[in-house]
Coordinates of C-alpha atoms (C1' of nucleotides) in Angstrom, one line a residue:
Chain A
X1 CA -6.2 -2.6 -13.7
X2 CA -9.5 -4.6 -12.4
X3 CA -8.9 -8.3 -11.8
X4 CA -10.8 -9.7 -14.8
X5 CA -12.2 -12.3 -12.4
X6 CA -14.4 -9.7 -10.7
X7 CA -15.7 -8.5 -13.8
X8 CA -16.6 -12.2 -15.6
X9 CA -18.4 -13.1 -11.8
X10 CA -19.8 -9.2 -11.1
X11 CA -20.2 -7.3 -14.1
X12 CA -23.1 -5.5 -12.9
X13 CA -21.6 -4.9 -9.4
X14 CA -18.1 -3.2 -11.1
X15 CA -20.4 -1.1 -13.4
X16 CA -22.6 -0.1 -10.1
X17 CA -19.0 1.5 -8.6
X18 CA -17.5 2.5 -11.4
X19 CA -20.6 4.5 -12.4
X20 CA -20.5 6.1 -8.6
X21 CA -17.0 8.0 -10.1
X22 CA -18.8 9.2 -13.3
X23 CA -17.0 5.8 -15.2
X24 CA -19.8 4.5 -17.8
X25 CA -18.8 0.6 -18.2
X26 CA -19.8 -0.9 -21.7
X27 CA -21.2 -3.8 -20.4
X28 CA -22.7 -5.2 -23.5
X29 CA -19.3 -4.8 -25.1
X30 CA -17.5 -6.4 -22.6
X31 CA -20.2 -9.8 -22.5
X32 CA -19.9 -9.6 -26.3
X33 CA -15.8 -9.7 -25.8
X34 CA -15.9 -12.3 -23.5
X35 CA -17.8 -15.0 -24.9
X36 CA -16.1 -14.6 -27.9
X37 CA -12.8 -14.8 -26.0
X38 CA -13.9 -18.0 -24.3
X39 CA -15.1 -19.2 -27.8
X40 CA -11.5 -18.8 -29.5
X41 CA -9.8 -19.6 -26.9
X42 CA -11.2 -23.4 -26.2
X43 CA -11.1 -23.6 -29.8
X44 CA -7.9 -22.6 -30.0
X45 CA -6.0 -25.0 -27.0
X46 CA -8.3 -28.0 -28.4
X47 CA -6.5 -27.3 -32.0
X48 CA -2.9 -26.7 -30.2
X49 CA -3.6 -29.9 -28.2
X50 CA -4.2 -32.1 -31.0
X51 CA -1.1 -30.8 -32.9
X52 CA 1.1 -31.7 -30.0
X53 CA -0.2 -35.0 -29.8
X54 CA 0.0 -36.0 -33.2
X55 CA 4.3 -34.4 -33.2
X56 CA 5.2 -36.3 -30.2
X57 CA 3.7 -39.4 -32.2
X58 CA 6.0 -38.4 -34.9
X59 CA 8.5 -38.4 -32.9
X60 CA 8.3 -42.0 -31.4
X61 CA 7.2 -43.5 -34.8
X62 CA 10.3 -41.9 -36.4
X63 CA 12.7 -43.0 -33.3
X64 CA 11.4 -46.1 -34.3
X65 CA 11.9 -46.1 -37.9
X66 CA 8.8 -46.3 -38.7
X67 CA 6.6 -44.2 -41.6
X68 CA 4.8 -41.1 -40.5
X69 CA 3.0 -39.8 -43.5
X70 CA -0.1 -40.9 -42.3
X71 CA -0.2 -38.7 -39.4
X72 CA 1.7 -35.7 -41.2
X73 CA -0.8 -35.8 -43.4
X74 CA -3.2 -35.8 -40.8
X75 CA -1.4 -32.7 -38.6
X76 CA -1.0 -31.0 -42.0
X77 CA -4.7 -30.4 -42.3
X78 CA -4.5 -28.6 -38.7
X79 CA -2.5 -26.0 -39.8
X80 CA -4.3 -23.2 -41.6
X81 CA -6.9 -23.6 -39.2
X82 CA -5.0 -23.3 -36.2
X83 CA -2.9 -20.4 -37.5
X84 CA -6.2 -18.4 -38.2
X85 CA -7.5 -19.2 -35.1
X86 CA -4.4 -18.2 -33.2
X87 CA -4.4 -14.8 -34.5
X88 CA -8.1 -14.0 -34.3
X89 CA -7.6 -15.0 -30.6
X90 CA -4.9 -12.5 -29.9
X91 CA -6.4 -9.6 -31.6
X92 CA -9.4 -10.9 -29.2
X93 CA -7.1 -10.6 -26.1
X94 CA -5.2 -7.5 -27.4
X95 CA -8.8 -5.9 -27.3
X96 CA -9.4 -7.2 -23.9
X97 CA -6.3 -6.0 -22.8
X98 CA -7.2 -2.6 -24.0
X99 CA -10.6 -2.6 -22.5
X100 CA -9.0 -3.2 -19.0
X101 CA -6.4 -0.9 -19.1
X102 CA -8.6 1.8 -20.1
X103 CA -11.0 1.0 -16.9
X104 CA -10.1 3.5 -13.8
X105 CA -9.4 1.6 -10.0
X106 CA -13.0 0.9 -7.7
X107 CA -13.3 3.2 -5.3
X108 CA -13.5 2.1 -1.1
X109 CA -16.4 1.7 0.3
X110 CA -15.4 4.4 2.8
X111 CA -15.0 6.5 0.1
X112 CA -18.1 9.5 -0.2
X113 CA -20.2 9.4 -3.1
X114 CA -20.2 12.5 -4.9
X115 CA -19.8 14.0 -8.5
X116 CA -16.7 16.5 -8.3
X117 CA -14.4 18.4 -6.1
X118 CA -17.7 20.2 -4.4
X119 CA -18.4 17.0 -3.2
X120 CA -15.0 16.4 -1.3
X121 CA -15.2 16.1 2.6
X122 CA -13.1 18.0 4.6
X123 CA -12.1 15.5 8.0
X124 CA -10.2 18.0 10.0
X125 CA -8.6 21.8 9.6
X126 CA -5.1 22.0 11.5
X127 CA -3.9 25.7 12.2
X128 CA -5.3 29.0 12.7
X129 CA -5.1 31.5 9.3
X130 CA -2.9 34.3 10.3
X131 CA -4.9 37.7 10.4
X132 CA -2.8 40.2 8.6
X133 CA -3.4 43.8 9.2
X134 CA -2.3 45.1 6.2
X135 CA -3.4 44.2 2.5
X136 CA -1.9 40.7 1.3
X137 CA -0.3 40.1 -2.1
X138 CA -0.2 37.4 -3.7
X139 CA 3.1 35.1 -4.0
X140 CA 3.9 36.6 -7.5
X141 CA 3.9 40.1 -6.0
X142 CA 5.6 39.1 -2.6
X143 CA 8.2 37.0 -4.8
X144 CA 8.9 38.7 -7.8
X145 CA 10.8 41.8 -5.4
X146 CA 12.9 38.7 -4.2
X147 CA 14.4 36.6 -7.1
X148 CA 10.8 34.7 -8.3
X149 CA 10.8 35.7 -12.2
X150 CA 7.6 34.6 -14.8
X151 CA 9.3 36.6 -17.2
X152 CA 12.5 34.8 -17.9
X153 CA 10.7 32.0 -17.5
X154 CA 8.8 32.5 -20.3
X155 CA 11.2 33.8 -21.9
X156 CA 13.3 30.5 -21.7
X157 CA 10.7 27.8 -22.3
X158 CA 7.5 29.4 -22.9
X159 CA 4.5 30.0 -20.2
X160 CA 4.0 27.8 -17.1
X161 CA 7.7 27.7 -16.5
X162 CA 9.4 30.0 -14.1
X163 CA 12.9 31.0 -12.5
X164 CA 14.2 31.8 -10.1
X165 CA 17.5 33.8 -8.4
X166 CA 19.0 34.0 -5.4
X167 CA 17.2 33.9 -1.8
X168 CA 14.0 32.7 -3.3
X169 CA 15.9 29.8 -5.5
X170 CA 17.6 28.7 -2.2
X171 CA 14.4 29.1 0.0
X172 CA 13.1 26.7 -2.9
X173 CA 15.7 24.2 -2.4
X174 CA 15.9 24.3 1.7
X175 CA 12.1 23.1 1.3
X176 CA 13.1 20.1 -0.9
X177 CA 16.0 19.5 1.5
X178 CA 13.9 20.0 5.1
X179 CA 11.0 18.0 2.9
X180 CA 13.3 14.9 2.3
X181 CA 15.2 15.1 5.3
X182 CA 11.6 14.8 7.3
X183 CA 10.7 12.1 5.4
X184 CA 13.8 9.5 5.8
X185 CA 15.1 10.9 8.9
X186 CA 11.9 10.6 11.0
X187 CA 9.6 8.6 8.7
X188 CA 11.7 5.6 7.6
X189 CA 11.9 5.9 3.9
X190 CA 15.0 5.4 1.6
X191 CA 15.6 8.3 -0.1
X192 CA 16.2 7.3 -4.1
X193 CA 17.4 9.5 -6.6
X194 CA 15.7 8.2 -10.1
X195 CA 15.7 8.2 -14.1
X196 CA 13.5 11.3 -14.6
X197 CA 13.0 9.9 -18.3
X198 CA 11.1 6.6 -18.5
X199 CA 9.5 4.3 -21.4
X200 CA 6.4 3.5 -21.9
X201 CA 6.3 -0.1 -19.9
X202 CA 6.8 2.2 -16.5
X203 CA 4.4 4.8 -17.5
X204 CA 1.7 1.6 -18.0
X205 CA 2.4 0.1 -15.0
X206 CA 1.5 3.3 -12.8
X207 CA -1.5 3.8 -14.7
X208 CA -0.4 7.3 -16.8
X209 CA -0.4 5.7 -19.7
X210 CA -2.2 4.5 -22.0
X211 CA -4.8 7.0 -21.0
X212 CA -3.5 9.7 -20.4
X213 CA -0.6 9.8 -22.8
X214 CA -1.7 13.9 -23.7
X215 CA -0.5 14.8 -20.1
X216 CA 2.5 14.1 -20.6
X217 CA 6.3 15.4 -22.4
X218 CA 8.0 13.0 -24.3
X219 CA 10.6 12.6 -26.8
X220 CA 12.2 10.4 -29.9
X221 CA 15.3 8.9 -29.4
X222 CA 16.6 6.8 -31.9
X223 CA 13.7 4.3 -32.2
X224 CA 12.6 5.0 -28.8
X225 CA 10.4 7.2 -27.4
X226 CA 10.9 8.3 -23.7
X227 CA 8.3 10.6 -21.6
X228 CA 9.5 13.2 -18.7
X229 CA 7.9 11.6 -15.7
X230 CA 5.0 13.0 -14.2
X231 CA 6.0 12.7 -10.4
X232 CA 8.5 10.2 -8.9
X233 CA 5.5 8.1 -8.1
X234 CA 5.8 6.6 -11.6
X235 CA 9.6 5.3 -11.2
X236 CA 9.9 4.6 -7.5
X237 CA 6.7 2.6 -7.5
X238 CA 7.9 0.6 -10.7
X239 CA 10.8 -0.7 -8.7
X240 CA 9.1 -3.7 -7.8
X241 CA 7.5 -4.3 -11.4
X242 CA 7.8 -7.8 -12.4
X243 CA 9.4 -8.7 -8.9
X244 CA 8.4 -11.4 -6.3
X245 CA 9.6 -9.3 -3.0
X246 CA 9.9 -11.7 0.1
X247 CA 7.5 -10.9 2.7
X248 CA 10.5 -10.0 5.0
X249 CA 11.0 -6.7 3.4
X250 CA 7.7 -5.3 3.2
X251 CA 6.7 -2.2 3.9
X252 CA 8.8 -1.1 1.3
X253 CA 8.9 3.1 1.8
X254 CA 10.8 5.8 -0.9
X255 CA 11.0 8.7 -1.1
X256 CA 12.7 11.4 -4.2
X257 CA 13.0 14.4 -4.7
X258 CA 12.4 15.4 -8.8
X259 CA 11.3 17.7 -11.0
X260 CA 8.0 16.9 -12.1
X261 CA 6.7 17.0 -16.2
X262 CA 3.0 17.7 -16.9
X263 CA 1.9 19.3 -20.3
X264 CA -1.3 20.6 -18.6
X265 CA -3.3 19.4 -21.6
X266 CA -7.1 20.4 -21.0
X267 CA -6.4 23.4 -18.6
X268 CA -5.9 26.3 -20.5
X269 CA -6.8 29.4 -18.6
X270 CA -7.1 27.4 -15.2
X271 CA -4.2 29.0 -12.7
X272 CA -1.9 31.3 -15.5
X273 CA -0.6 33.5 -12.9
X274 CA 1.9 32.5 -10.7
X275 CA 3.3 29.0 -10.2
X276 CA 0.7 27.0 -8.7
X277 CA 0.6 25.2 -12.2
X278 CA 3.6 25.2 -13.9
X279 CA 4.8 22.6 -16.6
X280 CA 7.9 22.0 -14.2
X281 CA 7.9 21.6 -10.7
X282 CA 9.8 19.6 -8.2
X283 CA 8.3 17.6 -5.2
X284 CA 9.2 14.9 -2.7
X285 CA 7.3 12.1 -3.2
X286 CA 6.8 9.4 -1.1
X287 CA 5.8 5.8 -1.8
X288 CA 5.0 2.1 -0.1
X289 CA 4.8 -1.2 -1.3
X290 CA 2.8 -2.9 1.4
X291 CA 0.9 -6.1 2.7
X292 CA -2.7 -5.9 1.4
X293 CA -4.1 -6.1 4.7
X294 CA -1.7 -3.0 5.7
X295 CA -2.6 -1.0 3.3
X296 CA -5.3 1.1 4.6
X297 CA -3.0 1.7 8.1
X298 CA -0.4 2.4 5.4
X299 CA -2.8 5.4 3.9
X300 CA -3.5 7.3 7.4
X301 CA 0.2 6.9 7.8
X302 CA 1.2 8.4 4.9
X303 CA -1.4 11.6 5.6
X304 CA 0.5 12.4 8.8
X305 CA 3.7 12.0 7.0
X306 CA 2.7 14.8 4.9
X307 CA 0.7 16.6 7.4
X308 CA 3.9 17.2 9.7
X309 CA 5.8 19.1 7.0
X310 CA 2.8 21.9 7.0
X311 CA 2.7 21.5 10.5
X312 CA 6.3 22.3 11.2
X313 CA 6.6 24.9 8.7
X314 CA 3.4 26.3 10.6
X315 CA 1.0 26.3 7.6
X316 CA -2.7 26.1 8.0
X317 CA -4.3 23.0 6.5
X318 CA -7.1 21.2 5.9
X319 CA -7.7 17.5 5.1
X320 CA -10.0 16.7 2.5
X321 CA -11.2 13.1 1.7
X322 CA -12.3 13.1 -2.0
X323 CA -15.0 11.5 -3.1
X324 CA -15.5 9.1 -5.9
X325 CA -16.5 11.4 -8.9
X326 CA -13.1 13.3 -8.2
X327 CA -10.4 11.0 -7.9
X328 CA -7.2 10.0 -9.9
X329 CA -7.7 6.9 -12.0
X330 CA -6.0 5.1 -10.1
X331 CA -6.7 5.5 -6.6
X332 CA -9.2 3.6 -4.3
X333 CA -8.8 6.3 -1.6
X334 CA -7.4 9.7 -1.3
X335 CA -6.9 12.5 0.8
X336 CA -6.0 15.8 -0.7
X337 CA -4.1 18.1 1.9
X338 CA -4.9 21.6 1.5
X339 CA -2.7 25.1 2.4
X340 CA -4.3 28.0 3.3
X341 CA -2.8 30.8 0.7
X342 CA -4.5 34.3 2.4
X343 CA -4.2 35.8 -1.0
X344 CA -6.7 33.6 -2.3
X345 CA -8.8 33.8 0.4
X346 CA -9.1 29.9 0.0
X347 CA -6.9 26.3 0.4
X348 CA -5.4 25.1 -2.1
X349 CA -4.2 21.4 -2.9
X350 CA -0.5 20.6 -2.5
X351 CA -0.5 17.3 -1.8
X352 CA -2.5 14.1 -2.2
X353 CA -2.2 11.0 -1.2
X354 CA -3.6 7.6 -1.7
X355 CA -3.8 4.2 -1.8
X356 CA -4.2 2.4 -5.2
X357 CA -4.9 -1.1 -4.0
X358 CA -3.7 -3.8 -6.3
X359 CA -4.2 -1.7 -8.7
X360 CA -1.0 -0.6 -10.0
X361 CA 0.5 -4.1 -9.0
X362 CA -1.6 -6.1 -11.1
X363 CA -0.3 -3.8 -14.1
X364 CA 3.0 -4.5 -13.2
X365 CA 2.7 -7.8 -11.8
X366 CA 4.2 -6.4 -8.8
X367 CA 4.1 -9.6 -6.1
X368 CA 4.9 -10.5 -2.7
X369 CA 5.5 -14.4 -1.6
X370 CA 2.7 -15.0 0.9
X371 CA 2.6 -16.6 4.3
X372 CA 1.4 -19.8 2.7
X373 CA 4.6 -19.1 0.0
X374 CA 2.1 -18.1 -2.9
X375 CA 2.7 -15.1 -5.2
X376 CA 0.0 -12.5 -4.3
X377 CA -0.2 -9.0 -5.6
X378 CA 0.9 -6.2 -3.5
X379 CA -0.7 -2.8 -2.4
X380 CA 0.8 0.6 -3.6
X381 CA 0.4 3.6 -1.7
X382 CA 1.7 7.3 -3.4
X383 CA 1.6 10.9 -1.5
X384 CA 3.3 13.9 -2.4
X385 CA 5.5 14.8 0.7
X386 CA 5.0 17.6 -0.3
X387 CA 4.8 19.9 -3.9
X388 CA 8.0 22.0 -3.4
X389 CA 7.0 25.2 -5.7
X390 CA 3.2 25.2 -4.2
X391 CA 4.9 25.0 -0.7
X392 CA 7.3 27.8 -1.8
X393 CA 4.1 29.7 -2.6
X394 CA 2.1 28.8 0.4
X395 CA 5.5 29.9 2.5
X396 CA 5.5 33.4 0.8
X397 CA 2.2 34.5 1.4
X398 CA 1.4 33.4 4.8
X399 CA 4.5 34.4 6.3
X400 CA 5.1 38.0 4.1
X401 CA 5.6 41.3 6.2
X402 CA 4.0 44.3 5.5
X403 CA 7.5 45.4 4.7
X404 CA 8.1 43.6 1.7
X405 CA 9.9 40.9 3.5
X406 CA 9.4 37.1 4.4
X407 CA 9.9 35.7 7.5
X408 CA 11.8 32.2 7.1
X409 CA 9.7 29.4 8.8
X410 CA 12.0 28.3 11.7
X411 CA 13.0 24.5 10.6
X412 CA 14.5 26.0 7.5
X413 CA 16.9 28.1 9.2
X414 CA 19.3 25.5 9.4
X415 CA 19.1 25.0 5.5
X416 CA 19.6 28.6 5.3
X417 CA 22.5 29.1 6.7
X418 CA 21.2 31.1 9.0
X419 CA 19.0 33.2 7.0
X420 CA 15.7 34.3 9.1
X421 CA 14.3 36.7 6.8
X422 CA 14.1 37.2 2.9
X423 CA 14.3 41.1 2.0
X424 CA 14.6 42.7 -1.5
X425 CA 18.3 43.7 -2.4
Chain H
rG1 C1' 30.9 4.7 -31.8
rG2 C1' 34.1 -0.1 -32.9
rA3 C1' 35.3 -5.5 -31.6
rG4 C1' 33.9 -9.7 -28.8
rA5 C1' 31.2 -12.9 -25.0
rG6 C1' 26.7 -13.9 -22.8
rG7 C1' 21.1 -14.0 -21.1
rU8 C1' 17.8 -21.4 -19.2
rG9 C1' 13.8 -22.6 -12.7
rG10 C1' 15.2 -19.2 -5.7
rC11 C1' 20.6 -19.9 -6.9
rA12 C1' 24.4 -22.7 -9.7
rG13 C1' 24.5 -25.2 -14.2
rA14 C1' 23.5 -29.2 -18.6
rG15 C1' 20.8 -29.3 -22.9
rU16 C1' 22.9 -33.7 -31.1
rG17 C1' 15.1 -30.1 -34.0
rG18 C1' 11.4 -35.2 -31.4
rU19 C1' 7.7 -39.0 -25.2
rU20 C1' 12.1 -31.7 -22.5
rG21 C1' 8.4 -27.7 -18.4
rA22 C1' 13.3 -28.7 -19.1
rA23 C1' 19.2 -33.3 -16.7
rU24 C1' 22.2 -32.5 -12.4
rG25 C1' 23.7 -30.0 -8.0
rU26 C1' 22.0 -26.7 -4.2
rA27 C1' 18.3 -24.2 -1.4
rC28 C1' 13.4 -25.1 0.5
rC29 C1' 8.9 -28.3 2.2
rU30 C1' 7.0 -33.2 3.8
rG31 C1' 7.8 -38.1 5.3
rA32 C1' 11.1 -42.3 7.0
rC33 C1' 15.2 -43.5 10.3
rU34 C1' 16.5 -40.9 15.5
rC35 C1' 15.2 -39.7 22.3
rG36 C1' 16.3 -35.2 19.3
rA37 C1' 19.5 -33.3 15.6
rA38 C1' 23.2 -34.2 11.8
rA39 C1' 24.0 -37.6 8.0
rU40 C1' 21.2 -40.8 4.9
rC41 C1' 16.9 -42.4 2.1
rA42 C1' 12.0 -41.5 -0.3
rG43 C1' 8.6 -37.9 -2.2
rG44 C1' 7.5 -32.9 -3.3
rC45 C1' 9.0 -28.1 -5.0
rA46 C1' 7.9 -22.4 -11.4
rU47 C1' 4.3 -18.8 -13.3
rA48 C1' 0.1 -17.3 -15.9
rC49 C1' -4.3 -18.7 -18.2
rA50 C1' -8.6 -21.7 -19.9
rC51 C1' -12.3 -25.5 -19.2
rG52 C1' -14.6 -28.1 -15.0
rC53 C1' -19.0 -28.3 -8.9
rA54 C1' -14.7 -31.0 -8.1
rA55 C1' -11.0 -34.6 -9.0
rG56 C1' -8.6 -33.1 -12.9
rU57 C1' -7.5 -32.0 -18.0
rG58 C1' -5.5 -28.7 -21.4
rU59 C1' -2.6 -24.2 -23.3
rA60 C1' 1.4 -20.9 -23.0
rU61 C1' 6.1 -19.5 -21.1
rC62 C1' 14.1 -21.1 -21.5
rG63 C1' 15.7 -12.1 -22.3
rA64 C1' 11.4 -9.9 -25.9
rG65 C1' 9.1 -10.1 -30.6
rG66 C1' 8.7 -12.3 -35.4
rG67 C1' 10.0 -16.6 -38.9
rU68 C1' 11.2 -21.8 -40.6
rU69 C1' 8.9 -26.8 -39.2
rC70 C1' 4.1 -31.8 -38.2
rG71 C1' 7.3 -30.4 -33.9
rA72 C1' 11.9 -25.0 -31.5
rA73 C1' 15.4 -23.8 -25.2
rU74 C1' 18.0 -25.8 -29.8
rC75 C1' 17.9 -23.2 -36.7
rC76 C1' 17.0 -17.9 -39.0
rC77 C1' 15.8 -12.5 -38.5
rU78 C1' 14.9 -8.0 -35.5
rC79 C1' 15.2 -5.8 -30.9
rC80 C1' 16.4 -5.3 -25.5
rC81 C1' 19.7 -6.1 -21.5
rU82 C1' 24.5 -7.6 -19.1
rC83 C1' 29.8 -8.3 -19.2
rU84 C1' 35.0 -7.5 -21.4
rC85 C1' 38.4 -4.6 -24.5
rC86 C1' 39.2 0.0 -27.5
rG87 C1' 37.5 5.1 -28.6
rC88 C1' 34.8 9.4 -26.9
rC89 C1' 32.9 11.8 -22.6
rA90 C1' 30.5 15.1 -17.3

RNA sequence: GGAGAGGUGGCAGAGUGGUUGAAUGUACCUGACUCGAAAUCAGGCAUACACGCAAGUGUAUCGAGGGUUCGAAUCCCUCCCUCUCCGCCA
């Protein structure tokens, strides 16, 4: 959410940079809203003031014993007036409420202009793509030999959902283990294990809803209705949601390891084969709560935290800074890490990582007691560290034999027990 | 699922429908006393929002939302959460 403030003193500036990410601000709506807002509300607190006078006076006069019906006669007239008034203001605020959590985060300054995804700047390449001298397959042909089965899958739940048996299911889980062991081992964050059904509150506070609400599963319960989360960005970021954390304990780091929920609404067609888009995935996420000043520091941080699982499971990458026309609602800044998968020819995303300001803190009026001892909002920070089943893919292709086989990426040997090579049964 | 007890400021803990944004204690900050500290004394000490150049003034908030009333922390209704006992359960 935008601190209302900027928009009442810069409308024109907010519309100038949300228009750079494609976001067309209804500026005459929002001047129309406003001075109505500002209207009612003056009305309104004169109205409330007056009422509370006149009671208190009740009060003394009839502590005294004296008569009141003069001035309850007086308050009396108040009170259809006020009532209106009152309501008419908070349908006003409701709607301005709606209007500002509808509106996606600015985007930095050091952010490139640019339309969509074409637009992206790459800022470095790490690794050499492996030449193979035989003819790839792809991670549903190198796979499906070793345990990875669509078929089930679909058969279980429907498309985008996949299992899998055996080697590849405990390849799979040695990269969420080595993935979360990397991350609070040599990176400093508290692992967390977390509700992987939240309510609606949560699912506001991170920005998912109510935008986005189509993206996501849910469910009735009783009277309640509960959505799968997304990523664990959405409950380990909401820890702090309504908190005042003493400076003393920032940065706050977590990481989790969860499935992930995403209906895939509005991409039909767009990656069927394979699980590079599934409805189900797991992924280690991490997150920080930091100091506003820190918060950029935090960013470039967090890139190298993800950066050094790729690198030690010897994956070629790229960086990519996206620009503004193609990043998340919520984000100021990101950086998209991209795999190289040889059967594609191409890098793909499998992690991404930003910084969402105060953002998300202002939604959940997540604060931090200042150096002066003032409540100030916080800066949150998301990455993935990394997308377990795209990792899984990434793993299968570039390290396939023209045997059939896989070669296990050293650091997972351990998790392996041993294992160095997958091979069909 | 059944029965009961609760939810008030950083913490503890009062609060007969009326000068209660809330006693008191404690923590914290400032000042006085002191060479300094402790003790003591005095003052300060919630959040959000609105109006205002400012000083300031006003509004809202006692788990959440409704209601009754001129006036609600206090009365009524609904919901949420916590705790205790019983039942069921991985």
């Amino acid at each position: 959410m935008l601190d209302i403030q900027l928009l009442r003193n810069d409308l024109d500036g907010v519309a100038k940079r949300l228009a750079s990410r494609g976001y067309v601000l209804g500026t005459t709506e929002f001047t129309a809203l406003e001075a109505e807002r500002k209207k009612m509300q003056t009305r309104t607190q004169d109205l409330q003031a007056k009422r509370n006078a006149s009671s208190k006076q009740i009060g003394i006069a009839k502590s005294k014993g004296e008569d009141v019906a003069a001035i309850l006669a007086e308050v009396a007239s108040l009170g259809d007036e006020l009532k209106a008034d009152e309501e008419k203001l908070a349908l006003i605020q409701t709607q301005m409420q709606d209007l500002l959590l509808n509106l996606p985060n600015l985007p930095h300054e050091s952010v490139p202009v640019g339309k969509s995804e074409e637009n992206n700047v790459e800022v470095r390449r790490v690794g050499e793509p492996k030449k193979f001298d035989f003819a790839v397959k792809d991670h549903v042909d190198v796979g499906t030999p070793l345990g990875l089965d669509f078929d089930t899958g679909a058969k279980l739940a429907g498309a985008r959902f996949t299992l899998m048996r055996g080697q590849i299911a405990k390849l799979h889980r040695a990269l969420a283990q080595f993935m979360l062991d990397t991350q609070t081992e040599e990176h400093g964050y508290t692992e967390c294990y977390t509700p992987y059904l939240v309510n609606a509150e949560t699912l506001t506070g991170t920005g998912q809803l109510p935008k986005f609400e189509e993206d996501l599963f849910s469910l009735q319960h009783n009277d309640s209705k509960l959505y799968l989360i997304p990523t664990s960005e959405v409950t380990l970021t909401n820890t702090v949601r309504d908190a005042i954390v003493p400076l003393e304990s920032l940065p706050i780091k977590l990481t989790a390891h969860t499935p992930c929920f995403r209906s895939e609404a509005g991409s039909y067609g767009k990656d069927t084969r394979g699980m590079i888009r599934q409805h189900q995935f797991d992924k280690v996420e991490m997150v920080q709560i930091v100091h506003p000043e820190n918060s950029y520091a935090a960013l470039e941080e967090m890139v190298g935290h993800a950066e050094t699982i790729l690198q030690k499971l010897g994956l070629p990458y790229r960086v990519m800074a996206l620009c503004t026309g193609d990043m998340g609602f919520g984000a100021a800044k990101t950086y998209d890490l991209e795999v190289w998968l040889p059967a594609q020819n191409t890098y793909r995303e499998i992690s991404s990582v930003s910084n969402c300001e105060a953002f998300q803190a202002r939604r959940m009026q997540a604060r931090f007691r200042n150096e002066a001892g003032k409540p100030e909002l916080l800066h949150t920070l998301n990455g993935s560290g990394l997308a377990v089943g795209r990792t899984l893919v990434a793993v299968l292709e570039n390290y396939q034999n023209a045997d059939g086989s896989v070669t296990i990426p050293e650091v997972l040997h351990p998790y392996m027990g041993g294992l160095e090579q997958l091979k069909a049964n």
